[in-house]
Short mmCIF file of C-alpha atoms in Angstrom, two decimals:
data_model
loop_
_atom_site.label_atom_id
_atom_site.label_comp_id
_atom_site.label_asym_id
_atom_site.label_seq_id
_atom_site.Cartn_x
_atom_site.Cartn_y
_atom_site.Cartn_z
CA MET S 1 21.27 8.02 -18.82
CA SER S 2 22.27 8.54 -15.19
CA GLU S 3 23.96 5.65 -13.48
CA PHE S 4 22.90 4.79 -9.95
CA ARG S 5 19.41 5.87 -8.87
CA ALA S 6 17.08 5.06 -5.96
CA PHE S 7 13.29 5.11 -5.60
CA SER S 8 10.81 4.33 -2.84
CA ALA S 9 7.05 3.77 -2.56
CA PRO S 10 4.84 3.99 0.56
CA GLY S 11 2.82 1.41 2.42
CA LYS S 12 -0.89 1.96 2.97
CA ALA S 13 -3.75 1.77 5.43
CA LEU S 14 -7.32 1.51 4.12
CA LEU S 15 -9.25 3.47 6.73
CA ALA S 16 -12.62 3.56 4.98
CA GLY S 17 -13.98 1.27 2.29
CA GLY S 18 -13.05 -2.22 3.44
CA TYR S 19 -14.75 -4.79 1.13
CA LEU S 20 -16.78 -2.05 -0.57
CA VAL S 21 -13.63 -0.93 -2.38
CA LEU S 22 -13.94 -4.04 -4.56
CA ASP S 23 -17.03 -2.48 -6.19
CA PRO S 24 -16.61 0.53 -8.55
CA LYS S 25 -19.72 2.09 -6.97
CA TYR S 26 -18.02 2.95 -3.68
CA ASP S 27 -15.34 5.40 -2.52
CA ALA S 28 -12.52 4.56 -0.13
CA LEU S 29 -9.99 6.48 1.96
CA VAL S 30 -6.44 5.18 1.71
CA VAL S 31 -3.67 6.72 3.80
CA GLY S 32 -0.07 6.42 2.63
CA LEU S 33 2.43 5.40 5.31
CA SER S 34 6.01 6.39 6.03
CA ALA S 35 7.12 2.74 5.85
CA ARG S 36 8.44 2.38 2.32
CA MET S 37 9.60 -0.19 -0.22
CA HIS S 38 12.93 0.67 -1.86
CA ALA S 39 14.62 -0.08 -5.17
CA LEU S 40 18.20 0.79 -6.10
CA ALA S 41 18.89 0.54 -9.81
CA TYR S 42 21.95 0.71 -12.01
CA PRO S 43 22.82 -0.49 -15.53
CA HIS S 44 25.81 -2.75 -15.98
CA ASP S 45 27.88 -4.05 -18.83
CA SER S 46 26.84 -7.57 -19.74
CA LEU S 47 29.32 -10.23 -18.68
CA GLU S 48 29.15 -11.73 -22.15
CA GLU S 49 27.89 -10.79 -25.57
CA SER S 50 24.20 -11.50 -25.81
CA ASP S 51 21.24 -10.58 -27.97
CA LYS S 52 19.00 -10.51 -24.88
CA PHE S 53 18.39 -8.13 -22.02
CA GLU S 54 18.96 -9.45 -18.52
CA VAL S 55 17.29 -8.11 -15.38
CA ARG S 56 18.79 -9.14 -12.06
CA VAL S 57 16.73 -8.36 -8.94
CA LYS S 58 18.33 -8.90 -5.55
CA SER S 59 17.19 -8.66 -1.95
CA ARG S 60 19.24 -9.58 1.07
CA GLN S 61 16.02 -9.69 3.12
CA PHE S 62 15.18 -13.03 1.51
CA LYS S 63 17.07 -16.27 1.76
CA ASP S 64 18.47 -17.00 -1.71
CA GLY S 65 17.08 -13.59 -2.66
CA GLU S 66 18.20 -13.18 -6.26
CA TRP S 67 16.05 -13.51 -9.37
CA SER S 68 17.55 -13.19 -12.86
CA TYR S 69 15.52 -13.10 -16.06
CA GLN S 70 16.36 -12.71 -19.73
CA VAL S 71 13.98 -11.09 -22.20
CA SER S 72 14.05 -10.38 -25.91
CA PRO S 73 11.72 -8.82 -28.50
CA GLU S 74 11.62 -12.09 -30.44
CA SER S 75 9.88 -13.86 -27.55
CA GLY S 76 7.41 -11.06 -26.87
CA PHE S 77 9.51 -10.02 -23.86
CA ILE S 78 8.41 -13.07 -21.88
CA PRO S 79 10.81 -13.29 -18.90
CA VAL S 80 12.86 -16.49 -18.82
CA SER S 81 14.49 -17.35 -15.50
CA VAL S 82 18.22 -17.94 -15.69
CA SER S 83 18.76 -18.27 -11.93
CA GLY S 84 16.30 -21.04 -11.09
CA SER S 85 14.41 -18.81 -8.64
CA LYS S 86 11.09 -17.35 -9.74
CA ASN S 87 8.92 -14.56 -8.41
CA PRO S 88 5.59 -13.83 -10.13
CA PHE S 89 5.54 -10.16 -9.12
CA ILE S 90 9.01 -9.53 -10.52
CA GLU S 91 8.20 -11.50 -13.68
CA LYS S 92 5.06 -9.52 -14.44
CA VAL S 93 6.77 -6.19 -13.83
CA ILE S 94 9.55 -7.12 -16.24
CA ALA S 95 7.11 -8.37 -18.89
CA ASN S 96 4.93 -5.26 -18.78
CA VAL S 97 7.68 -2.65 -18.58
CA PHE S 98 9.52 -4.20 -21.53
CA ASN S 99 6.34 -4.61 -23.59
CA TYR S 100 5.40 -1.00 -22.94
CA PHE S 101 8.78 0.59 -23.70
CA LYS S 102 9.85 -1.96 -26.36
CA PRO S 103 13.60 -1.29 -25.98
CA ASN S 104 15.91 -1.95 -28.91
CA MET S 105 19.15 -3.77 -28.10
CA ASP S 106 21.11 -1.52 -30.46
CA ASP S 107 20.31 1.52 -28.32
CA TYR S 108 22.11 0.18 -25.26
CA CYS S 109 25.59 -0.50 -26.65
CA GLY S 110 26.15 -3.69 -24.69
CA ARG S 111 24.78 -2.28 -21.41
CA ASN S 112 22.03 -4.84 -21.40
CA LEU S 113 22.32 -6.05 -17.82
CA PHE S 114 20.06 -4.18 -15.39
CA ILE S 115 20.60 -4.74 -11.66
CA ILE S 116 18.02 -3.69 -9.05
CA ASP S 117 18.34 -4.12 -5.29
CA ILE S 118 15.06 -4.15 -3.35
CA PHE S 119 14.27 -4.02 0.36
CA SER S 120 11.51 -2.91 2.68
CA ASP S 121 11.43 -0.84 5.82
CA ASP S 122 10.99 -3.01 8.89
CA ALA S 123 7.35 -2.10 9.64
CA TYR S 124 6.11 -4.36 6.82
CA HIS S 125 6.71 -7.45 8.96
CA SER S 126 6.31 -8.31 12.64
CA GLN S 127 9.53 -7.60 14.50
CA GLU S 128 9.70 -10.42 17.02
CA ASP S 129 12.91 -12.46 16.85
CA SER S 130 14.52 -9.99 14.46
CA VAL S 131 17.96 -8.45 14.48
CA THR S 132 18.99 -5.04 13.23
CA LYS S 133 21.63 -4.84 10.52
CA HIS S 134 23.04 -1.69 8.97
CA TYR S 135 22.56 -0.95 5.30
CA GLY S 136 24.35 2.25 4.41
CA GLY S 137 22.92 5.17 6.36
CA ARG S 138 19.69 3.32 7.24
CA ASN S 139 18.84 0.85 9.99
CA LEU S 140 16.78 -2.00 8.60
CA SER S 141 15.35 -4.89 10.60
CA PHE S 142 16.44 -8.09 8.93
CA HIS S 143 14.80 -11.26 10.20
CA SER S 144 16.92 -14.17 11.27
CA HIS S 145 14.65 -16.56 9.39
CA ARG S 146 12.97 -16.43 5.99
CA ILE S 147 11.18 -13.09 5.77
CA GLU S 148 8.40 -14.68 3.72
CA ASP S 149 7.55 -16.82 6.76
CA VAL S 150 7.24 -13.82 9.08
CA PRO S 151 3.70 -12.48 9.71
CA LYS S 152 2.96 -9.39 7.66
CA THR S 153 1.47 -6.28 9.20
CA GLY S 154 -0.81 -5.63 6.23
CA LEU S 155 0.87 -2.49 4.88
CA GLY S 156 0.81 -3.56 1.21
CA SER S 157 4.24 -5.08 0.61
CA SER S 158 3.47 -6.65 -2.79
CA ALA S 159 1.89 -3.45 -4.14
CA GLY S 160 4.84 -1.39 -2.94
CA LEU S 161 7.28 -3.87 -4.46
CA VAL S 162 5.55 -3.87 -7.85
CA THR S 163 5.25 -0.07 -7.96
CA VAL S 164 8.81 0.76 -6.96
CA LEU S 165 10.24 -1.99 -9.17
CA THR S 166 8.20 -0.72 -12.13
CA THR S 167 9.59 2.77 -11.50
CA ALA S 168 13.18 1.59 -11.22
CA LEU S 169 13.04 -0.59 -14.32
CA ALA S 170 11.27 2.10 -16.37
CA SER S 171 14.04 4.55 -15.46
CA PHE S 172 16.45 2.55 -17.62
CA PHE S 173 14.35 3.31 -20.68
CA VAL S 174 13.28 6.90 -19.93
CA PRO S 175 16.33 9.06 -19.21
CA ASP S 176 14.36 11.90 -17.60
CA LEU S 177 12.08 9.77 -15.40
CA THR S 178 14.51 9.82 -12.50
CA ASN S 179 14.12 13.57 -12.03
CA ASN S 180 10.51 13.74 -13.25
CA VAL S 181 8.59 10.99 -11.49
CA ASP S 182 5.46 13.15 -11.37
CA GLU S 183 5.36 13.36 -15.16
CA TYR S 184 5.31 9.56 -15.44
CA ARG S 185 3.20 8.78 -12.36
CA LYS S 186 0.12 7.77 -14.37
CA VAL S 187 2.17 5.41 -16.56
CA ILE S 188 3.84 3.92 -13.48
CA HIS S 189 0.45 3.45 -11.80
CA ASN S 190 -1.22 1.85 -14.81
CA LEU S 191 1.67 -0.53 -15.53
CA SER S 192 1.85 -1.46 -11.84
CA GLN S 193 -1.89 -2.20 -11.65
CA VAL S 194 -1.62 -4.55 -14.63
CA ALA S 195 1.46 -6.34 -13.29
CA HIS S 196 0.07 -6.67 -9.76
CA CYS S 197 -3.24 -8.15 -10.93
CA GLN S 198 -1.49 -10.60 -13.25
CA ALA S 199 0.92 -11.69 -10.51
CA GLN S 200 -1.93 -12.28 -8.06
CA GLY S 201 -3.89 -14.23 -10.63
CA LYS S 202 -6.95 -12.06 -10.07
CA ILE S 203 -8.17 -8.52 -10.62
CA GLY S 204 -7.99 -6.82 -7.23
CA SER S 205 -9.42 -3.47 -6.22
CA GLY S 206 -6.08 -1.76 -6.80
CA PHE S 207 -6.25 0.64 -3.85
CA ASP S 208 -2.90 -0.57 -2.54
CA VAL S 209 -1.13 0.03 -5.85
CA ALA S 210 -2.82 3.42 -6.20
CA ALA S 211 -1.57 4.41 -2.73
CA ALA S 212 1.94 3.19 -3.58
CA ALA S 213 1.90 5.38 -6.68
CA TYR S 214 0.07 8.45 -5.35
CA GLY S 215 0.19 8.37 -1.53
CA SER S 216 -2.83 9.34 0.59
CA ILE S 217 -5.94 9.41 -1.61
CA LYS S 218 -9.67 9.11 -1.97
CA TYR S 219 -10.09 6.13 -4.29
CA ARG S 220 -12.69 4.45 -6.46
CA ARG S 221 -11.55 1.40 -8.40
CA PHE S 222 -11.30 0.81 -12.15
CA PRO S 223 -13.54 -1.65 -14.04
CA PRO S 224 -11.90 -5.10 -13.77
CA GLU S 225 -12.40 -5.87 -17.48
CA LEU S 226 -9.78 -3.27 -18.39
CA ILE S 227 -7.12 -5.74 -17.32
CA SER S 228 -8.95 -9.05 -17.76
CA ASP S 229 -9.54 -8.25 -21.44
CA LEU S 230 -5.80 -8.03 -22.18
CA PRO S 231 -4.44 -10.97 -24.23
CA ASP S 232 -1.83 -13.28 -22.74
CA ILE S 233 1.69 -11.92 -22.40
CA GLY S 234 3.60 -13.08 -25.48
CA ASN S 235 0.60 -12.69 -27.75
CA VAL S 236 1.57 -10.76 -30.89
CA SER S 237 -0.91 -8.02 -30.01
CA TYR S 238 -0.06 -7.77 -26.29
CA ALA S 239 2.40 -4.87 -26.47
CA ASP S 240 0.10 -2.72 -28.61
CA LYS S 241 -2.97 -3.42 -26.48
CA LEU S 242 -1.03 -2.76 -23.27
CA THR S 243 0.26 0.56 -24.63
CA HIS S 244 -3.26 1.54 -25.70
CA LEU S 245 -4.59 0.67 -22.24
CA VAL S 246 -1.88 2.59 -20.39
CA ASP S 247 -1.84 5.70 -22.58
CA GLU S 248 -5.24 6.15 -24.18
CA VAL S 249 -8.03 4.33 -22.33
CA ASP S 250 -10.12 6.18 -19.74
CA TRP S 251 -9.84 3.98 -16.66
CA ASN S 252 -12.89 5.63 -15.05
CA ILE S 253 -10.98 5.67 -11.79
CA THR S 254 -11.03 8.11 -8.88
CA ILE S 255 -7.66 9.09 -7.41
CA GLU S 256 -7.91 12.33 -5.45
CA SER S 257 -5.36 13.62 -2.98
CA ASN S 258 -6.73 13.22 0.54
CA ARG S 259 -5.31 12.97 4.02
CA LEU S 260 -6.05 12.90 7.72
CA PRO S 261 -6.68 16.32 9.25
CA SER S 262 -3.76 18.47 10.30
CA GLY S 263 -3.28 18.19 14.02
CA LEU S 264 -3.99 14.45 14.01
CA ALA S 265 -1.66 11.49 13.62
CA LEU S 266 -2.13 7.87 12.60
CA TRP S 267 -0.89 5.07 14.84
CA MET S 268 -0.66 1.50 13.53
CA GLY S 269 -0.51 -1.34 16.05
CA ASP S 270 0.86 -4.71 14.98
CA ILE S 271 -1.04 -7.61 16.60
CA LYS S 272 1.84 -10.03 15.90
CA SER S 273 -0.40 -12.29 13.84
CA GLY S 274 -1.12 -12.31 10.12
CA SER S 275 -4.49 -12.56 8.39
CA GLU S 276 -5.25 -14.24 5.08
CA THR S 277 -7.02 -11.47 3.21
CA VAL S 278 -7.99 -13.68 0.28
CA LYS S 279 -9.89 -16.09 2.52
CA LEU S 280 -11.60 -13.24 4.34
CA VAL S 281 -12.73 -11.72 1.04
CA GLN S 282 -13.99 -15.08 -0.23
CA LYS S 283 -16.10 -15.62 2.89
CA VAL S 284 -17.57 -12.13 2.74
CA LYS S 285 -18.39 -12.44 -0.97
CA LYS S 286 -20.12 -15.76 -0.37
CA TRP S 287 -22.15 -14.22 2.45
CA TYR S 288 -23.02 -11.15 0.38
CA ASP S 289 -24.20 -13.16 -2.64
CA SER S 290 -26.29 -15.56 -0.54
CA HIS S 291 -27.93 -12.96 1.70
CA LEU S 292 -29.26 -10.41 -0.79
CA PRO S 293 -31.01 -8.02 -0.37
CA GLU S 294 -30.16 -7.85 3.36
CA SER S 295 -26.41 -7.85 2.62
CA LEU S 296 -26.87 -4.92 0.22
CA GLU S 297 -28.58 -3.01 3.01
CA VAL S 298 -25.51 -3.57 5.22
CA TYR S 299 -23.20 -2.40 2.42
CA THR S 300 -25.36 0.70 1.86
CA GLU S 301 -25.19 1.54 5.56
CA LEU S 302 -21.43 1.00 5.46
CA ASP S 303 -21.05 3.27 2.45
CA HIS S 304 -23.03 6.05 4.11
CA ALA S 305 -20.92 5.73 7.26
CA ASN S 306 -17.69 5.77 5.20
CA SER S 307 -18.78 8.91 3.37
CA ARG S 308 -19.75 10.58 6.62
CA PHE S 309 -16.42 9.62 8.18
CA MET S 310 -14.49 11.18 5.27
CA ASP S 311 -16.66 14.30 5.29
CA GLU S 312 -16.25 14.81 9.03
CA LEU S 313 -12.47 14.41 8.79
CA SER S 314 -12.44 17.09 6.10
CA LYS S 315 -14.44 19.39 8.38
CA LEU S 316 -11.94 18.83 11.19
CA ASN S 317 -9.09 19.67 8.82
CA ARG S 318 -10.69 22.95 7.78
CA LEU S 319 -11.43 23.75 11.41
CA TYR S 320 -7.86 23.06 12.54
CA ASN S 321 -6.45 25.24 9.77
CA SER S 322 -8.72 28.11 10.79
CA HIS S 323 -6.61 28.51 13.98
CA ASP S 324 -9.53 30.00 15.90
CA TYR S 325 -10.41 29.64 19.56
CA TYR S 326 -13.16 27.07 18.92
CA SER S 327 -10.72 24.87 17.03
CA GLY S 328 -8.35 24.92 19.99
CA GLN S 329 -11.14 23.87 22.34
CA ILE S 330 -12.02 20.86 20.18
CA PHE S 331 -8.47 19.54 19.96
CA GLU S 332 -7.94 20.19 23.66
CA ALA S 333 -11.02 18.04 24.36
CA ILE S 334 -9.66 15.22 22.18
CA GLU S 335 -6.34 15.46 24.02
CA LYS S 336 -8.10 14.99 27.36
CA ASN S 337 -10.55 12.44 25.90
CA ASP S 338 -13.02 12.94 28.72
CA SER S 339 -16.72 13.81 28.95
CA SER S 340 -16.04 17.24 27.43
CA CYS S 341 -15.83 15.56 24.01
CA GLN S 342 -19.58 15.11 24.08
CA LYS S 343 -20.06 18.88 23.76
CA TYR S 344 -18.59 18.99 20.27
CA SER S 345 -20.45 17.54 17.28
CA GLU S 346 -17.20 17.64 15.30
CA ILE S 347 -15.89 14.91 17.61
CA THR S 348 -19.07 12.89 18.14
CA ASP S 349 -19.89 12.83 14.41
CA VAL S 350 -16.53 11.22 13.61
CA ARG S 351 -16.96 8.69 16.40
CA ASP S 352 -20.56 7.90 15.47
CA SER S 353 -19.59 7.20 11.86
CA VAL S 354 -16.79 4.86 12.97
CA ASP S 355 -19.12 3.15 15.44
CA THR S 356 -21.46 2.42 12.53
CA ILE S 357 -18.61 1.08 10.40
CA ARG S 358 -17.47 -1.20 13.20
CA ARG S 359 -21.01 -2.37 13.98
CA CYS S 360 -21.54 -3.34 10.33
CA PHE S 361 -18.25 -5.22 10.29
CA ARG S 362 -19.18 -7.10 13.46
CA LYS S 363 -22.48 -8.08 11.86
CA ILE S 364 -20.66 -9.38 8.77
CA THR S 365 -18.17 -11.18 11.03
CA ILE S 366 -20.96 -13.07 12.80
CA GLU S 367 -22.97 -13.88 9.68
CA SER S 368 -20.12 -14.71 7.26
CA GLY S 369 -17.62 -16.35 9.59
CA ALA S 370 -14.91 -13.98 8.35
CA ASP S 371 -12.96 -12.54 11.28
CA ILE S 372 -13.14 -8.90 10.21
CA GLU S 373 -13.64 -7.54 13.74
CA PRO S 374 -13.62 -10.58 16.02
CA PRO S 375 -14.38 -10.12 19.76
CA VAL S 376 -10.72 -9.89 20.78
CA GLN S 377 -10.22 -6.99 18.38
CA THR S 378 -13.42 -5.33 19.54
CA LYS S 379 -12.12 -5.38 23.11
CA LEU S 380 -8.74 -4.01 22.01
CA LEU S 381 -10.28 -1.16 20.03
CA ASP S 382 -12.62 -0.27 22.88
CA ASP S 383 -9.63 -0.12 25.21
CA CYS S 384 -7.72 2.08 22.76
CA GLN S 385 -10.67 4.47 22.66
CA THR S 386 -10.13 5.25 26.35
CA LEU S 387 -6.56 6.52 25.86
CA GLU S 388 -5.76 10.22 26.11
CA GLY S 389 -5.58 11.98 22.77
CA VAL S 390 -7.48 9.31 20.82
CA LEU S 391 -10.18 10.56 18.46
CA THR S 392 -11.21 7.16 17.12
CA CYS S 393 -9.86 3.73 16.19
CA LEU S 394 -10.77 0.92 13.83
CA ILE S 395 -9.66 -2.17 11.95
CA PRO S 396 -8.08 -1.11 8.65
CA GLY S 397 -8.43 -2.84 5.30
CA ALA S 398 -9.99 -6.28 5.30
CA GLY S 399 -9.72 -6.48 9.08
CA GLY S 400 -8.64 -9.58 10.93
CA TYR S 401 -5.46 -9.77 12.97
CA ASP S 402 -2.97 -7.79 10.85
CA ALA S 403 -3.07 -4.47 12.65
CA ILE S 404 -5.24 -1.82 14.26
CA ALA S 405 -5.41 1.85 13.30
CA VAL S 406 -5.76 4.66 15.82
CA ILE S 407 -6.31 8.34 14.96
CA ALA S 408 -5.00 10.57 17.74
CA THR S 409 -3.71 14.07 18.32
CA GLN S 410 -0.16 14.81 17.29
CA ASP S 411 0.98 15.09 20.93
CA ALA S 412 -0.59 11.79 22.05
CA ASP S 413 1.96 9.18 23.14
CA LEU S 414 0.32 5.78 22.92
CA LYS S 415 3.55 3.90 23.56
CA THR S 416 3.98 5.49 26.96
CA GLN S 417 0.32 5.14 27.88
CA THR S 418 0.15 1.45 27.01
CA ALA S 419 3.57 0.37 28.31
CA GLY S 420 3.11 -2.29 31.00
CA ASP S 421 -0.66 -2.37 30.50
CA LYS S 422 -1.77 -5.99 30.08
CA ARG S 423 -4.66 -4.91 27.87
CA PHE S 424 -2.14 -4.00 25.18
CA SER S 425 0.40 -6.79 25.72
CA ASN S 426 -0.16 -8.15 22.20
CA VAL S 427 0.23 -4.77 20.50
CA GLN S 428 3.49 -3.44 19.09
CA TRP S 429 3.17 0.15 17.89
CA LEU S 430 4.81 0.39 14.49
CA ASP S 431 7.25 3.15 13.71
CA VAL S 432 5.07 4.61 10.95
CA CYS S 433 3.04 7.74 10.38
CA GLN S 434 0.93 9.26 7.63
CA ALA S 435 2.94 10.06 4.49
CA ASP S 436 1.12 11.85 1.72
CA TRP S 437 3.65 11.34 -1.08
CA GLY S 438 3.64 8.33 -3.40
CA VAL S 439 6.49 6.72 -5.33
CA ARG S 440 9.41 9.11 -5.58
CA LYS S 441 13.09 9.46 -6.29
CA GLU S 442 15.28 9.42 -3.20
CA LYS S 443 17.35 12.59 -3.13
CA GLU S 444 20.52 11.03 -1.73
CA PRO S 445 20.75 7.50 -3.12
CA GLU S 446 24.38 7.19 -2.02
CA THR S 447 23.15 6.81 1.57
CA TYR S 448 21.81 3.40 0.60
CA LEU S 449 25.16 2.01 -0.49
CA GLU S 450 26.49 -0.57 1.91
CA LYS S 451 29.46 0.55 3.94
#
């Protein structure tokens, strides 16, 4: 078993499929982001003889950020806190990884203390009132107050945490995982989905965990009963049923590699205000259930627009890669973003599909009371659409006030264009871009060590 190892998992932006992604009937487009969650893992000799494993998770981005748990086969690998601090996401990861791998104490020769450091890149949280501290070879933005009280930017921090922590902890039990993450990606994904749903106390759509595991993808969710039918952790049959679910059951899930077209870049703008996704989803579900069949008609229109959006992006990608004269004209028109764009159906078809998506979301906003695309965001997106190099823009995910997403040419500089413009005074452009790779080993983990 190698000693020190480091892993990271990407954030996400749901560009198509908001709300519909909760239903296994609909496809979604999820783009992986360069902002990543990190885990640094290393086994350690136990400080005292013990017949239990101990997992110690630390993060200097949290006040009192250390969580220690003991587990043993006799208790069904139920994590027992020995530090006083508890974290449901960490607990569920520990419980599921141990139940799946079922480690035997005799195989570890006293090296039964596992230490994992975790931290996130700064784009996961709003950066106002933050200070930059140095952690090894990386600059990380540490907040001067409790990071859990800082507005999130909606990049999927809990999914990234669960996925990278699952990977790091599993690496203690599978010697070749560190250098063969691809071989174990499905196991990592399935264990992470189970742990994340259990920690949240509900069966979510799972697109954020799938993106953390696989990167940029076309996604269709798994049936919720796969996880809800599991017995309680600690049940005598839990480990066997979990292993059967992870290894043998067909999840009936769609995870296909997908990405934005070459020649285009994704910009994420933080609005410096968080949104409560759970409340938004609850309001939309209540509206949907009470307004059938009209609400189904809206969802059907949304689904058609989402599919068209994904299809048109694929066409643009093929066109860009053809390197012909016509392709150059199209991207030159996007760069100028003037009336010449109207001459090209490849541009207008993308924009028309997004216009339909946004119109449907505004309708749901008015009728449900859920601020998916409230008027202030509508104005901001419309203003973004006028910038040079912008193909289209929209509210990602569940919408609200987390962030905006803008698809622009690779040479577009939105920071320069919006600097000093009062229309964009509440927008901070995040230092992120599309990243197609999912959870992975970091090639030079020594750069993380604190100097």
